[in-house]
PDB file of C-alpha atoms in Angstrom:
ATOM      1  CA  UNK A  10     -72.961 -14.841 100.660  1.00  0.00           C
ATOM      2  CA  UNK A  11     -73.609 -18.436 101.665  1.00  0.00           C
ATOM      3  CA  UNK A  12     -74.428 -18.791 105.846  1.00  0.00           C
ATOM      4  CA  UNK A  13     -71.096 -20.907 106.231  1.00  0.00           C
ATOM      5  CA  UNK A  14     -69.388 -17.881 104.871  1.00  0.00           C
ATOM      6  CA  UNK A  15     -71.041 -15.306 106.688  1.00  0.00           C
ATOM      7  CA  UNK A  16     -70.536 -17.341 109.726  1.00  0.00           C
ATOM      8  CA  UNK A  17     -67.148 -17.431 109.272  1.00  0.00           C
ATOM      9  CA  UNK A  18     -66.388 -14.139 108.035  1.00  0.00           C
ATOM     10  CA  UNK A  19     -68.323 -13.074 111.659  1.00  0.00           C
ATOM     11  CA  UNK A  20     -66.028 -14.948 113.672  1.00  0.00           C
ATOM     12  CA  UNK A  21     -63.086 -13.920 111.964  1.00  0.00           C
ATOM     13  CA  UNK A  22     -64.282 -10.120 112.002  1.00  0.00           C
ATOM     14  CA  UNK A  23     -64.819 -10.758 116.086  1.00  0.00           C
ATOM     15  CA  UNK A  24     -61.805 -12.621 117.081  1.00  0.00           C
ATOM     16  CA  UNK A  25     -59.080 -10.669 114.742  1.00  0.00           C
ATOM     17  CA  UNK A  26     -58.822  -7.771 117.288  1.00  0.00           C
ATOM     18  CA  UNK A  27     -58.090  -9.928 120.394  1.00  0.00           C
ATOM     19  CA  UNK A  28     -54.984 -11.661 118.125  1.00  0.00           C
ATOM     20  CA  UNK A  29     -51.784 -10.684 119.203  1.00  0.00           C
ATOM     21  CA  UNK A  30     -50.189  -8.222 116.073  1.00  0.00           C
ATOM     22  CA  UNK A  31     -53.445  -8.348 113.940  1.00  0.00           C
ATOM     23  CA  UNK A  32     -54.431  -5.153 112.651  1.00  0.00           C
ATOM     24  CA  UNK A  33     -57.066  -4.230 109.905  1.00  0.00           C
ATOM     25  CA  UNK A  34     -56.995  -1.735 106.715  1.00  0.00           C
ATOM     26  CA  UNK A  35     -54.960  -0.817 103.397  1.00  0.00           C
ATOM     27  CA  UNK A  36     -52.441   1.592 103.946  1.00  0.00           C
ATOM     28  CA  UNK A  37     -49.673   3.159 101.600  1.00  0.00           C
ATOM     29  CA  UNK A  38     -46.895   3.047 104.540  1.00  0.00           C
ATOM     30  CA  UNK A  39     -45.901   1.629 107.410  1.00  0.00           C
ATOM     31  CA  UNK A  40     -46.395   4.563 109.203  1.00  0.00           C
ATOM     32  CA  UNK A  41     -50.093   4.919 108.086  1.00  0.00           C
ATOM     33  CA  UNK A  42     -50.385   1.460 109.649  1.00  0.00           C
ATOM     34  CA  UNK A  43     -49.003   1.886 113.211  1.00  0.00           C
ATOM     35  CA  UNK A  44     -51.123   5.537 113.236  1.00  0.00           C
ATOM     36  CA  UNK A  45     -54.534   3.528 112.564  1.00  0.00           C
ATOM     37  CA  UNK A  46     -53.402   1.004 115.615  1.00  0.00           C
ATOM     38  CA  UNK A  47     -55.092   0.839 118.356  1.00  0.00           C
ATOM     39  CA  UNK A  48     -52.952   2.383 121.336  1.00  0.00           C
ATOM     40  CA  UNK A  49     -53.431  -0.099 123.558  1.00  0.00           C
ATOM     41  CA  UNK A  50     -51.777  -2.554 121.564  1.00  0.00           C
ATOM     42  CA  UNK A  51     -47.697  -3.447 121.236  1.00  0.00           C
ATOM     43  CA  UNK A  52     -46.926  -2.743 117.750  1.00  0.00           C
ATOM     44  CA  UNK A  53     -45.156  -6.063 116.196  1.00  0.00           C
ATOM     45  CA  UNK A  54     -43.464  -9.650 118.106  1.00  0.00           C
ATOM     46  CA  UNK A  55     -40.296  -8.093 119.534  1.00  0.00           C
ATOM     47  CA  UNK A  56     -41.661  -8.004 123.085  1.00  0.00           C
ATOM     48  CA  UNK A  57     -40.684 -10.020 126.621  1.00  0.00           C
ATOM     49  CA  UNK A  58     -44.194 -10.462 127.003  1.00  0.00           C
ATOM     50  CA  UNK A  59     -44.855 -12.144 124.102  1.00  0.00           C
ATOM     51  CA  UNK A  60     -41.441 -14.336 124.284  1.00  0.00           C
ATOM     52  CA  UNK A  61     -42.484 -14.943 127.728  1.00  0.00           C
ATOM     53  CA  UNK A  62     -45.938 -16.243 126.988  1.00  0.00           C
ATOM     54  CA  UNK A  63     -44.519 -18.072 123.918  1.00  0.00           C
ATOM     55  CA  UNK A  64     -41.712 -19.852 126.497  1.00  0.00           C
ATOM     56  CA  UNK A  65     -44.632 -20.494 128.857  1.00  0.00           C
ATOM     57  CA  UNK A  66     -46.070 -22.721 126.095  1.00  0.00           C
ATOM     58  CA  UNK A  67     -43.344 -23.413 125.103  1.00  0.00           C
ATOM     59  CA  UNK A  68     -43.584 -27.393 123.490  1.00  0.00           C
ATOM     60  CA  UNK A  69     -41.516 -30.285 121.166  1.00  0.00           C
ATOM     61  CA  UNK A  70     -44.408 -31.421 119.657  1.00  0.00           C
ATOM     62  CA  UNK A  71     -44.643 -31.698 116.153  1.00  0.00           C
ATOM     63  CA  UNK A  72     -47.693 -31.195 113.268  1.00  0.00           C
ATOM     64  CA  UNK A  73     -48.892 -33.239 110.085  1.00  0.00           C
ATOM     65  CA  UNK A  74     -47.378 -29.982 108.149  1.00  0.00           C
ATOM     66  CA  UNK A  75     -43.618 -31.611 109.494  1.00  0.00           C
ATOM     67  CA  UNK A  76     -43.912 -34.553 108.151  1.00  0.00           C
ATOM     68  CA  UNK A  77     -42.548 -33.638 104.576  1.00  0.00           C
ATOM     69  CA  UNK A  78     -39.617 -31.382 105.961  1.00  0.00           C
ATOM     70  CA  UNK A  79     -39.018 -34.446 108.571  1.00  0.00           C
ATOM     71  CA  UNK A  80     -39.227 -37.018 105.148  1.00  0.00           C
ATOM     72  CA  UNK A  81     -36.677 -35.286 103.721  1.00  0.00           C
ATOM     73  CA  UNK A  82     -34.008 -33.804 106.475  1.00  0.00           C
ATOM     74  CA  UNK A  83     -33.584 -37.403 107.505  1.00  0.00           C
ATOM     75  CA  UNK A  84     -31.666 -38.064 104.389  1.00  0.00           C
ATOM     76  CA  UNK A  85     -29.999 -34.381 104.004  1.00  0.00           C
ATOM     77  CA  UNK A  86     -28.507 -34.656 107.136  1.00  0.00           C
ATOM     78  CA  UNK A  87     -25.092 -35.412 107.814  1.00  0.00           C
ATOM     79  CA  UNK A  88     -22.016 -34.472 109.135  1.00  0.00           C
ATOM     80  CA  UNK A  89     -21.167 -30.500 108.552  1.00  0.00           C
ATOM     81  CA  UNK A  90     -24.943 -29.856 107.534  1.00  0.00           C
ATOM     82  CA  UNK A  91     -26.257 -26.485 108.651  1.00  0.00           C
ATOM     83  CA  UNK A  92     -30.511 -25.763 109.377  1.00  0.00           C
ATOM     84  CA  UNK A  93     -31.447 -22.095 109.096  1.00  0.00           C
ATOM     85  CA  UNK A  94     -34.381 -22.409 110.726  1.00  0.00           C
ATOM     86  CA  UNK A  95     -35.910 -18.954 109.865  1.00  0.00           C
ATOM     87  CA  UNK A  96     -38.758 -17.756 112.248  1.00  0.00           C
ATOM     88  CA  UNK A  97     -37.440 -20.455 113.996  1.00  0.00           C
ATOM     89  CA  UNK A  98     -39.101 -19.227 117.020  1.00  0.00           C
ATOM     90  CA  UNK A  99     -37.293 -21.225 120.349  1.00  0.00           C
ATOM     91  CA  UNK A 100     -35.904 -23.751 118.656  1.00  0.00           C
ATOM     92  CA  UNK A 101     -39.140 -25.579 118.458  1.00  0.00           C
ATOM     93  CA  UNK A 102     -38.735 -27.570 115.286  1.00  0.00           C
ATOM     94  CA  UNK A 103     -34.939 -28.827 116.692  1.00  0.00           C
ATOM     95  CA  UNK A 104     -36.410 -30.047 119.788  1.00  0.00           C
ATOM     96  CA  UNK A 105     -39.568 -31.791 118.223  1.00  0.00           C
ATOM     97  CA  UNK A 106     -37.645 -33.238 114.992  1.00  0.00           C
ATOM     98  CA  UNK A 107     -35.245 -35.046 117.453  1.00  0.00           C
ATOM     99  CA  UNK A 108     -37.845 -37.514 118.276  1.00  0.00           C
ATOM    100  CA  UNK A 109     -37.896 -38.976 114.892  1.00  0.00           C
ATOM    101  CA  UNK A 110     -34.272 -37.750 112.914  1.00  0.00           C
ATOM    102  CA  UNK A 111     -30.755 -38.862 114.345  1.00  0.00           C
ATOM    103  CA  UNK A 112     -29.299 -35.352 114.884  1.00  0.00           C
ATOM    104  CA  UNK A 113     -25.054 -36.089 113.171  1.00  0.00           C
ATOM    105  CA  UNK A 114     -22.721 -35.453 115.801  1.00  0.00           C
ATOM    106  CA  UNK A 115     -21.377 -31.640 114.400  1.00  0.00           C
ATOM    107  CA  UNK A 116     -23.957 -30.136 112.821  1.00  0.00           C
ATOM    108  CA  UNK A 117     -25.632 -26.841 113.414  1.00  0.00           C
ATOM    109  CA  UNK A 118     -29.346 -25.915 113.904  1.00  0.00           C
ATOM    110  CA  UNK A 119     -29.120 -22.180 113.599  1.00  0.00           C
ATOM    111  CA  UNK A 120     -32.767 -20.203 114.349  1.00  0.00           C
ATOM    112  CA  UNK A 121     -33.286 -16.577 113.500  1.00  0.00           C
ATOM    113  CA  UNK A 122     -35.312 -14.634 115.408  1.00  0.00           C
ATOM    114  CA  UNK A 123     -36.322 -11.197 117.301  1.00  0.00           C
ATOM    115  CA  UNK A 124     -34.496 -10.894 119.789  1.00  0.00           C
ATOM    116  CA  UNK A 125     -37.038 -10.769 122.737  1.00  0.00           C
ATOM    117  CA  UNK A 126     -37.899 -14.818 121.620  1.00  0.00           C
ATOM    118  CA  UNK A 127     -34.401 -15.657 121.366  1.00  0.00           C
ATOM    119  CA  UNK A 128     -33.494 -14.414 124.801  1.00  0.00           C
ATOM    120  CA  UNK A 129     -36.407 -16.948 125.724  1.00  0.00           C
ATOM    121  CA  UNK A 130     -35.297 -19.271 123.292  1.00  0.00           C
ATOM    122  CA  UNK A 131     -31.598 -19.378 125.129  1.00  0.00           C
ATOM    123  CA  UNK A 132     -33.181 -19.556 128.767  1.00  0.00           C
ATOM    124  CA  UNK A 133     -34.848 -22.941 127.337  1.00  0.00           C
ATOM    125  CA  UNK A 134     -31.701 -23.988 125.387  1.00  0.00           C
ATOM    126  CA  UNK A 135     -29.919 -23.434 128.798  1.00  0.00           C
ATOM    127  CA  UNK A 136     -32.843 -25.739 131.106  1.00  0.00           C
ATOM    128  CA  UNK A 137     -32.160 -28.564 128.342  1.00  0.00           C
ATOM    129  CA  UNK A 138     -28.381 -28.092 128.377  1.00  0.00           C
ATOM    130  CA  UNK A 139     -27.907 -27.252 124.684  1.00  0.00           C
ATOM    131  CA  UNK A 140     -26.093 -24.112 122.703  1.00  0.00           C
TER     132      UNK A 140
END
């Protein structure tokens, strides 16, 4: 193994058990998987916790990854259109995308979610005065 490689594969190996929901092994069931967890650890992202720490950093910015979708849904876009935004996590992608697409008047930006981050998702939508 080239250094770069093993230096990376070391950091990787060290930071993957502070990351929130990252787990290690092969396993032939679900089950098998949540056994071999550590049990100090939330199993999965449908916790307040988490939606409250996501809603604490909670941001509209936007990456170089959104600049294809944002190429495109400019010119999809129109009255009627519906977004399922899936994984959407608070509305994130809505809120940053407005910056550079002129939303139609009746449309619908639909995210799906756990529950825990939409609760946190609404308490946002509800500071910004949105539905």
């Amino acid at each position: 193994m080239e250094p770069t490689q093993l230096m990376r594969s070391l950091y990787w190996y060290l930071r993957f058990p502070g990351a929130y929901g990252s787990y290690r092994g092969i396993f032939a069931t679900t089950e098998q998987a949540i056994a071999s967890a550590p049990k100090n650890r939330k199993i999965g992202y449908n916790h307040a916790d988490l939606a409250k720490e996501y809603q604490s950093n909670f941001y509209k910015a936007i990456g170089s990854y959104d600049y294809p979708i944002l190429f495109w849904l400019k010119d999809l876009l129109q009255e009627g259109s519906t977004v399922f935004d899936f994984g959407g996590n608070m509305g994130n992608h809505f809120y940053g995308y407005e910056k550079y697409i002129k939303y139609p008047q009746k449309f619908k930006w639909i995210v799906c979610e756990l529950p825990e981050i939409i609760k946190a998702g609404e308490e946002i939508a509800a500071q910004e005065k949105r539905t």
